mmCIF file of C-alpha atoms and ligand atoms in Angstrom:
data_model
loop_
_atom_site.group_PDB
_atom_site.id
_atom_site.type_symbol
_atom_site.label_atom_id
_atom_site.label_comp_id
_atom_site.label_asym_id
_atom_site.label_seq_id
_atom_site.Cartn_x
_atom_site.Cartn_y
_atom_site.Cartn_z
ATOM 1 C CA MET X 1 5.592 45.870 -43.191
ATOM 2 C CA THR X 2 2.536 47.917 -42.018
ATOM 3 C CA PRO X 3 2.609 48.671 -38.221
ATOM 4 C CA GLY X 4 -0.329 46.374 -37.487
ATOM 5 C CA ALA X 5 1.237 43.464 -39.333
ATOM 6 C CA GLU X 6 4.548 44.140 -37.607
ATOM 7 C CA HIS X 7 2.908 43.960 -34.179
ATOM 8 C CA ALA X 8 1.143 40.722 -35.068
ATOM 9 C CA PHE X 9 4.416 39.412 -36.504
ATOM 10 C CA LEU X 10 6.389 40.136 -33.322
ATOM 11 C CA GLU X 11 3.698 38.377 -31.292
ATOM 12 C CA ALA X 12 4.050 35.341 -33.547
ATOM 13 C CA GLN X 13 4.503 32.248 -31.423
ATOM 14 C CA THR X 14 4.502 29.438 -33.942
ATOM 15 C CA MET X 15 7.557 28.736 -36.007
ATOM 16 C CA GLU X 16 5.532 28.846 -39.244
ATOM 17 C CA GLU X 17 4.563 32.443 -38.478
ATOM 18 C CA CYS X 18 8.244 33.400 -37.992
ATOM 19 C CA ILE X 19 9.528 31.806 -41.204
ATOM 20 C CA LEU X 20 9.951 34.233 -44.134
ATOM 21 C CA ASP X 21 10.920 33.779 -47.763
ATOM 22 C CA GLN X 22 14.605 34.632 -48.157
ATOM 23 C CA ASN X 23 13.872 36.543 -51.410
ATOM 24 C CA TRP X 24 17.450 35.965 -52.458
ATOM 25 C CA ASP X 25 16.982 37.928 -55.722
ATOM 26 C CA GLN X 26 16.300 41.078 -53.672
ATOM 27 C CA TYR X 27 19.808 41.307 -52.212
ATOM 28 C CA THR X 28 21.643 44.254 -53.787
ATOM 29 C CA GLN X 29 25.169 44.056 -55.190
ATOM 30 C CA GLU X 30 26.249 46.223 -52.260
ATOM 31 C CA GLU X 31 24.896 43.569 -49.841
ATOM 32 C CA HIS X 32 26.695 40.808 -51.734
ATOM 33 C CA ASP X 33 29.853 42.959 -51.548
ATOM 34 C CA ILE X 34 29.521 43.287 -47.746
ATOM 35 C CA TRP X 35 29.198 39.478 -47.549
ATOM 36 C CA LYS X 36 32.393 39.170 -49.649
ATOM 37 C CA VAL X 37 34.387 41.521 -47.407
ATOM 38 C CA LEU X 38 33.276 39.632 -44.283
ATOM 39 C CA PHE X 39 33.848 36.208 -45.843
ATOM 40 C CA ASP X 40 37.318 36.925 -47.261
ATOM 41 C CA ARG X 41 38.526 38.427 -43.966
ATOM 42 C CA GLN X 42 37.132 35.633 -41.818
ATOM 43 C CA ALA X 43 37.946 32.612 -44.007
ATOM 44 C CA LYS X 44 41.612 33.643 -43.998
ATOM 45 C CA ILE X 45 42.032 33.833 -40.218
ATOM 46 C CA LEU X 46 39.885 30.746 -39.551
ATOM 47 C CA LYS X 47 41.966 28.402 -41.728
ATOM 48 C CA PRO X 48 44.439 27.656 -38.907
ATOM 49 C CA ARG X 49 42.009 28.398 -36.067
ATOM 50 C CA ALA X 50 38.679 26.671 -36.794
ATOM 51 C CA CYS X 51 38.101 22.947 -36.259
ATOM 52 C CA GLU X 52 38.261 20.799 -39.396
ATOM 53 C CA GLU X 53 34.564 19.890 -39.079
ATOM 54 C CA TYR X 54 33.713 23.588 -39.483
ATOM 55 C CA LEU X 55 36.026 24.091 -42.470
ATOM 56 C CA TYR X 56 34.654 20.934 -44.093
ATOM 57 C CA GLY X 57 31.066 22.236 -43.666
ATOM 58 C CA LEU X 58 31.865 25.571 -45.303
ATOM 59 C CA GLU X 59 33.230 23.683 -48.324
ATOM 60 C CA ALA X 60 30.544 20.991 -48.410
ATOM 61 C CA LEU X 61 27.749 23.591 -48.494
ATOM 62 C CA GLY X 62 29.439 25.630 -51.224
ATOM 63 C CA ILE X 63 29.490 28.744 -49.020
ATOM 64 C CA THR X 64 31.913 31.137 -50.726
ATOM 65 C CA ALA X 65 32.790 34.831 -50.907
ATOM 66 C CA ASP X 66 31.032 35.195 -54.271
ATOM 67 C CA ASN X 67 27.595 36.011 -52.865
ATOM 68 C CA ILE X 68 25.172 35.705 -50.019
ATOM 69 C CA PRO X 69 24.179 32.006 -49.978
ATOM 70 C CA ASN X 70 20.857 31.079 -51.549
ATOM 71 C CA PHE X 71 19.043 29.003 -48.904
ATOM 72 C CA ASP X 72 17.144 26.851 -51.419
ATOM 73 C CA ARG X 73 20.411 25.800 -53.089
ATOM 74 C CA MET X 74 22.320 25.431 -49.796
ATOM 75 C CA ASN X 75 19.487 23.371 -48.264
ATOM 76 C CA GLU X 76 19.659 20.794 -51.034
ATOM 77 C CA ARG X 77 23.208 19.960 -49.879
ATOM 78 C CA LEU X 78 22.580 20.407 -46.148
ATOM 79 C CA HIS X 79 19.432 18.277 -46.117
ATOM 80 C CA LYS X 80 21.275 15.412 -47.856
ATOM 81 C CA LEU X 81 24.046 15.505 -45.240
ATOM 82 C CA THR X 82 22.133 15.672 -41.926
ATOM 83 C CA GLY X 83 18.452 16.347 -42.684
ATOM 84 C CA TRP X 84 18.712 19.987 -41.547
ATOM 85 C CA GLU X 85 17.611 23.077 -43.429
ATOM 86 C CA VAL X 86 18.115 26.812 -42.928
ATOM 87 C CA VAL X 87 15.007 29.029 -42.784
ATOM 88 C CA ALA X 88 14.900 32.826 -43.043
ATOM 89 C CA VAL X 89 13.628 34.857 -40.090
ATOM 90 C CA GLN X 90 13.632 38.591 -39.527
ATOM 91 C CA GLY X 91 16.078 38.530 -36.575
ATOM 92 C CA LEU X 92 15.912 37.295 -32.976
ATOM 93 C CA ILE X 93 12.640 35.400 -32.540
ATOM 94 C CA PRO X 94 10.842 34.392 -29.328
ATOM 95 C CA SER X 95 12.281 31.347 -27.553
ATOM 96 C CA LYS X 96 9.225 29.166 -28.236
ATOM 97 C CA PRO X 97 9.451 29.221 -32.045
ATOM 98 C CA PHE X 98 13.258 29.242 -31.808
ATOM 99 C CA PHE X 99 13.367 25.969 -29.889
ATOM 100 C CA SER X 100 10.659 24.362 -32.026
ATOM 101 C CA MET X 101 12.616 25.180 -35.172
ATOM 102 C CA LEU X 102 15.706 23.426 -33.806
ATOM 103 C CA ALA X 103 13.547 20.511 -32.644
ATOM 104 C CA ASN X 104 12.382 20.238 -36.269
ATOM 105 C CA LYS X 105 15.937 20.471 -37.682
ATOM 106 C CA LYS X 106 15.312 23.962 -39.028
ATOM 107 C CA PHE X 107 17.996 26.548 -38.271
ATOM 108 C CA PRO X 108 16.670 30.143 -38.152
ATOM 109 C CA SER X 109 18.885 32.634 -39.944
ATOM 110 C CA GLY X 110 18.452 36.374 -40.097
ATOM 111 C CA ASN X 111 17.742 37.286 -43.727
ATOM 112 C CA PHE X 112 19.443 40.708 -43.567
ATOM 113 C CA ILE X 113 23.124 41.618 -43.689
ATOM 114 C CA ARG X 114 24.852 44.245 -41.532
ATOM 115 C CA LYS X 115 25.775 47.681 -42.909
ATOM 116 C CA LYS X 116 29.386 48.288 -43.898
ATOM 117 C CA GLU X 117 29.770 50.596 -40.882
ATOM 118 C CA GLU X 118 28.714 47.680 -38.627
ATOM 119 C CA LEU X 119 31.366 45.278 -39.891
ATOM 120 C CA ASP X 120 32.666 44.452 -36.432
ATOM 121 C CA TYR X 121 29.706 44.496 -34.145
ATOM 122 C CA LEU X 122 25.981 44.381 -34.485
ATOM 123 C CA GLU X 123 23.094 43.890 -32.093
ATOM 124 C CA GLU X 124 21.090 41.192 -33.820
ATOM 125 C CA PRO X 125 22.468 38.095 -35.539
ATOM 126 C CA ASP X 126 22.545 38.853 -39.273
ATOM 127 C CA ILE X 127 22.884 36.380 -42.150
ATOM 128 C CA PHE X 128 26.674 36.448 -41.891
ATOM 129 C CA HIS X 129 26.665 35.519 -38.195
ATOM 130 C CA ASP X 130 24.015 32.839 -38.700
ATOM 131 C CA VAL X 131 25.043 31.276 -41.994
ATOM 132 C CA PHE X 132 28.839 31.735 -41.892
ATOM 133 C CA GLY X 133 28.990 31.182 -38.109
ATOM 134 C CA HIS X 134 26.405 28.510 -37.304
ATOM 135 C CA VAL X 135 25.441 26.596 -40.449
ATOM 136 C CA PRO X 136 28.700 24.857 -41.518
ATOM 137 C CA LEU X 137 28.739 22.656 -38.392
ATOM 138 C CA LEU X 138 25.177 21.483 -39.098
ATOM 139 C CA THR X 139 26.848 19.262 -41.715
ATOM 140 C CA ASN X 140 28.496 17.330 -38.852
ATOM 141 C CA PRO X 141 26.172 14.552 -37.612
ATOM 142 C CA ALA X 142 27.270 14.701 -33.944
ATOM 143 C CA TYR X 143 26.988 18.497 -33.768
ATOM 144 C CA ALA X 144 23.655 18.440 -35.647
ATOM 145 C CA ASN X 145 22.370 15.852 -33.161
ATOM 146 C CA TYR X 146 23.428 18.145 -30.307
ATOM 147 C CA MET X 147 21.529 21.074 -31.832
ATOM 148 C CA HIS X 148 18.478 18.831 -32.284
ATOM 149 C CA ALA X 149 18.633 17.637 -28.658
ATOM 150 C CA TYR X 150 19.138 21.253 -27.539
ATOM 151 C CA GLY X 151 15.978 22.297 -29.396
ATOM 152 C CA LYS X 152 13.969 19.432 -27.935
ATOM 153 C CA ALA X 153 14.936 20.577 -24.404
ATOM 154 C CA GLY X 154 13.276 23.943 -25.108
ATOM 155 C CA ASP X 155 9.669 23.207 -24.182
ATOM 156 C CA ASP X 156 10.568 21.816 -20.738
ATOM 157 C CA ALA X 157 12.809 24.839 -20.162
ATOM 158 C CA ILE X 158 10.029 27.279 -21.077
ATOM 159 C CA ASN X 159 7.568 25.423 -18.809
ATOM 160 C CA ASN X 160 10.015 25.244 -15.873
ATOM 161 C CA LYS X 161 11.646 28.684 -15.944
ATOM 162 C CA GLY X 162 14.820 27.167 -17.366
ATOM 163 C CA VAL X 163 15.378 29.238 -20.537
ATOM 164 C CA LYS X 164 18.040 31.286 -18.737
ATOM 165 C CA PHE X 165 20.045 28.086 -18.189
ATOM 166 C CA LEU X 166 19.656 26.852 -21.778
ATOM 167 C CA ALA X 167 20.707 30.320 -22.950
ATOM 168 C CA ARG X 168 23.961 29.872 -21.005
ATOM 169 C CA LEU X 169 24.483 26.391 -22.495
ATOM 170 C CA ASN X 170 23.905 27.963 -25.908
ATOM 171 C CA TRP X 171 26.301 30.788 -25.117
ATOM 172 C CA TYR X 172 29.227 28.667 -23.900
ATOM 173 C CA THR X 173 28.951 25.958 -26.597
ATOM 174 C CA ILE X 174 27.011 26.893 -29.753
ATOM 175 C CA GLU X 175 28.164 30.533 -29.647
ATOM 176 C CA PHE X 176 31.573 30.553 -27.901
ATOM 177 C CA GLY X 177 32.729 26.947 -27.628
ATOM 178 C CA LEU X 178 36.259 25.632 -28.234
ATOM 179 C CA ILE X 179 37.164 22.032 -28.994
ATOM 180 C CA LYS X 180 40.347 20.071 -28.160
ATOM 181 C CA LYS X 181 42.201 18.720 -31.224
ATOM 182 C CA ASP X 182 45.573 16.953 -31.616
ATOM 183 C CA ASP X 183 47.141 20.235 -32.734
ATOM 184 C CA GLY X 184 45.638 22.331 -29.951
ATOM 185 C CA LEU X 185 42.366 24.138 -29.205
ATOM 186 C CA LYS X 186 40.182 25.039 -32.174
ATOM 187 C CA ILE X 187 37.143 27.280 -32.657
ATOM 188 C CA TYR X 188 33.677 25.848 -33.178
ATOM 189 C CA GLY X 189 31.422 28.521 -31.579
ATOM 190 C CA ALA X 190 29.588 30.668 -34.141
ATOM 191 C CA GLY X 191 30.024 33.845 -32.119
ATOM 192 C CA ILE X 192 33.791 33.435 -32.391
ATOM 193 C CA ALA X 193 33.835 32.057 -35.960
ATOM 194 C CA SER X 194 31.873 35.059 -37.268
ATOM 195 C CA SER X 195 33.905 37.649 -35.332
ATOM 196 C CA PHE X 196 37.154 39.021 -36.766
ATOM 197 C CA GLY X 197 38.442 40.235 -33.416
ATOM 198 C CA GLU X 198 37.339 37.326 -31.278
ATOM 199 C CA SER X 199 38.683 34.692 -33.688
ATOM 200 C CA LYS X 200 42.138 36.068 -32.856
ATOM 201 C CA TYR X 201 41.549 36.957 -29.193
ATOM 202 C CA ALA X 202 40.073 33.534 -28.295
ATOM 203 C CA LEU X 203 43.205 31.600 -29.307
ATOM 204 C CA ASP X 204 46.008 34.174 -29.473
ATOM 205 C CA ASP X 205 45.408 36.444 -26.452
ATOM 206 C CA PRO X 206 46.614 35.125 -23.025
ATOM 207 C CA SER X 207 43.852 36.925 -21.066
ATOM 208 C CA SER X 208 41.046 34.354 -21.094
ATOM 209 C CA ASN X 209 40.585 31.222 -18.970
ATOM 210 C CA TYR X 210 40.102 27.864 -20.706
ATOM 211 C CA LEU X 211 37.976 25.494 -18.594
ATOM 212 C CA GLN X 212 37.008 21.901 -19.388
ATOM 213 C CA PHE X 213 33.310 21.804 -20.283
ATOM 214 C CA ASP X 214 31.267 20.872 -17.208
ATOM 215 C CA LEU X 215 27.477 21.024 -17.469
ATOM 216 C CA GLU X 216 26.830 22.429 -13.990
ATOM 217 C CA ARG X 217 29.567 25.062 -14.324
ATOM 218 C CA VAL X 218 28.156 26.156 -17.710
ATOM 219 C CA LEU X 219 24.489 26.181 -16.656
ATOM 220 C CA ARG X 220 25.365 28.258 -13.565
ATOM 221 C CA THR X 221 27.844 30.675 -15.197
ATOM 222 C CA GLY X 222 26.516 34.058 -16.248
ATOM 223 C CA TYR X 223 27.644 35.778 -19.431
ATOM 224 C CA TYR X 224 27.736 39.256 -20.971
ATOM 225 C CA ILE X 225 27.038 39.962 -24.605
ATOM 226 C CA ASP X 226 29.022 43.026 -25.578
ATOM 227 C CA ASP X 227 32.697 42.071 -25.375
ATOM 228 C CA PHE X 228 35.141 39.197 -25.791
ATOM 229 C CA GLN X 229 34.714 36.324 -23.348
ATOM 230 C CA ALA X 230 36.689 36.093 -20.077
ATOM 231 C CA THR X 231 36.292 32.294 -20.030
ATOM 232 C CA TYR X 232 35.937 29.722 -22.824
ATOM 233 C CA PHE X 233 34.704 26.185 -22.192
ATOM 234 C CA VAL X 234 36.468 23.373 -24.026
ATOM 235 C CA VAL X 235 34.847 20.104 -25.164
ATOM 236 C CA ASP X 236 36.706 16.938 -26.199
ATOM 237 C CA SER X 237 34.264 16.121 -29.001
ATOM 238 C CA PHE X 238 30.821 16.968 -30.391
ATOM 239 C CA GLU X 239 29.732 13.435 -29.457
ATOM 240 C CA SER X 240 30.435 14.228 -25.786
ATOM 241 C CA LEU X 241 28.227 17.346 -26.035
ATOM 242 C CA PHE X 242 25.436 15.329 -27.641
ATOM 243 C CA GLU X 243 25.664 12.660 -24.928
ATOM 244 C CA GLU X 244 25.431 15.300 -22.164
ATOM 245 C CA ALA X 245 22.363 16.849 -23.795
ATOM 246 C CA VAL X 246 20.474 13.600 -24.258
ATOM 247 C CA LYS X 247 21.298 11.938 -20.947
ATOM 248 C CA THR X 248 20.616 14.981 -18.745
ATOM 249 C CA ALA X 249 17.324 15.508 -16.947
ATOM 250 C CA PHE X 250 17.425 19.310 -17.110
ATOM 251 C CA VAL X 251 14.296 20.204 -15.105
ATOM 252 C CA PRO X 252 15.619 19.141 -11.665
ATOM 253 C CA LEU X 253 18.810 21.081 -12.430
ATOM 254 C CA TYR X 254 16.805 24.265 -13.111
ATOM 255 C CA GLN X 255 15.098 23.916 -9.722
ATOM 256 C CA ASP X 256 18.374 23.183 -7.950
ATOM 257 C CA TYR X 257 20.543 25.841 -9.644
ATOM 258 C CA ARG X 258 17.886 28.552 -9.253
ATOM 259 C CA GLU X 259 18.567 28.420 -5.516
ATOM 260 C CA LYS X 260 22.343 28.660 -5.973
ATOM 261 C CA PRO X 261 24.439 31.765 -6.731
ATOM 262 C CA THR X 262 25.324 32.606 -10.337
ATOM 263 C CA LEU X 263 28.950 31.698 -11.035
ATOM 264 C CA SER X 264 31.283 34.207 -12.643
ATOM 265 C CA PRO X 265 33.344 33.815 -15.835
ATOM 266 C CA PHE X 266 35.880 36.140 -14.194
ATOM 267 C CA GLU X 267 36.592 33.716 -11.316
ATOM 268 C CA ILE X 268 38.182 30.271 -11.106
ATOM 269 C CA TYR X 269 36.629 27.932 -8.506
ATOM 270 C CA GLU X 270 38.405 24.960 -6.950
ATOM 271 C CA THR X 271 35.933 22.603 -8.646
ATOM 272 C CA ASP X 272 36.952 23.940 -12.074
ATOM 273 C CA GLN X 273 39.010 21.693 -14.371
ATOM 274 C CA VAL X 274 41.417 24.406 -15.479
ATOM 275 C CA ILE X 275 43.092 23.944 -18.855
ATOM 276 C CA ARG X 276 44.583 27.433 -18.716
ATOM 277 C CA GLU X 277 44.223 30.239 -16.188
ATOM 278 C CA GLY X 278 44.280 33.465 -18.198
ATOM 279 C CA THR X 279 46.182 36.609 -17.272
ATOM 280 C CA GLY X 280 42.894 38.539 -17.081
ATOM 281 C CA GLU X 281 44.644 41.502 -18.692
ATOM 282 C CA TYR X 282 42.024 42.178 -21.394
ATOM 283 C CA TRP X 283 39.114 42.338 -18.952
ATOM 284 C CA ALA X 284 40.846 43.582 -15.765
ATOM 285 C CA GLY X 285 39.238 46.975 -16.344
ATOM 286 C CA PHE X 286 35.703 45.637 -16.833
ATOM 287 C CA SER X 287 33.602 47.020 -13.947
ATOM 288 C CA ASP X 288 29.847 46.969 -14.599
ATOM 289 C CA ILE X 289 30.149 44.053 -17.063
ATOM 290 C CA LYS X 290 31.278 41.901 -14.126
ATOM 291 C CA THR X 291 28.013 42.542 -12.326
ATOM 292 C CA LYS X 292 25.599 42.599 -15.276
ATOM 293 C CA LEU X 293 25.769 38.874 -16.036
ATOM 294 C CA LYS X 294 22.890 37.082 -17.786
HETATM 295 N N1 HBI D 301 16.381 33.821 -32.347
HETATM 296 N N2 HBI D 301 16.979 34.115 -34.564
HETATM 297 C C1 HBI D 301 17.301 33.697 -33.322
HETATM 298 N N3 HBI D 301 18.526 33.171 -33.063
HETATM 299 C C2 HBI D 301 18.873 32.744 -31.817
HETATM 300 O O1 HBI D 301 19.992 32.262 -31.596
HETATM 301 C C3 HBI D 301 17.931 32.866 -30.769
HETATM 302 C C4 HBI D 301 16.680 33.406 -31.078
HETATM 303 N N4 HBI D 301 15.754 33.544 -30.131
HETATM 304 C C5 HBI D 301 15.947 33.085 -28.788
HETATM 305 C C6 HBI D 301 17.302 32.586 -28.520
HETATM 306 N N5 HBI D 301 18.231 32.460 -29.483
HETATM 307 C C7 HBI D 301 17.624 32.225 -27.073
HETATM 308 O O2 HBI D 301 16.442 32.288 -26.319
HETATM 309 C C8 HBI D 301 18.178 30.840 -26.935
HETATM 310 O O3 HBI D 301 19.522 30.957 -27.267
HETATM 311 C C9 HBI D 301 18.061 30.348 -25.536
HETATM 312 FE FE1 FE D 302 24.229 32.832 -32.945
#
């Protein structure tokens, strides 16, 4: 991309300007091989750990280890199930087009895949994080409705300095949420589902707190992006998330919570509905992370 075009591209504000062709034929065999390594490793550990709605979605969309999914083919199945489609973008995009994509039932996925030396951590969401992590649950009507409602809340948030709060809601549900099932807590957050280490840590390590999802607690709780979570929020169902999103008048909350202190994921407050108080062992040593909360 020539420098001028790149600058114009990064300034793009409309979702149309951010949407790229996936150019699926241009993926190299090496890129397909990286997808396979990531998929095989993750699918194995998620079998007993991910919620059944996630595992169903992976299957229903025909997402396999064989190759990087072709969006045109995957969208034929996805659109039939919930009316959503996946569109290719070049990486993180500005909040305005991001929210308008979700409000139009388009999920933005990075079109690149990480390098083999970045298997376990990368800055920007790549196609493995976005498609393997986020897309399977878009086959679930209740979860898809939540994502749609989340997107529709975007404009008000942008116009009322509330993006920070929606980013936290995104972080503690869409990225790092857990859900209560008859046989225990299961993963649904894409940030966990696409992470080899965190898929184990989130459910197997005693360090983290599990708190019942509470909208105020989530909207007021800061987060950090470069290590496993100190606290996970647990929902009873995707329907309950959808109901919260559609019945809540967010703008007054932004005004109210802006005046109140940011809550910490390292603390437990007496108003918390505690499902499990963690040992804190994994993150006892965290110093600056505890202060640099978003
Ligand atoms: N862009 N591609 C992409 N993916 C995201 O998850 C994303 C984004 N831009 C903005 C953004 N998320 C956040 O502003 C929201 O989560 C609040
Ligand atoms: Fe993500």
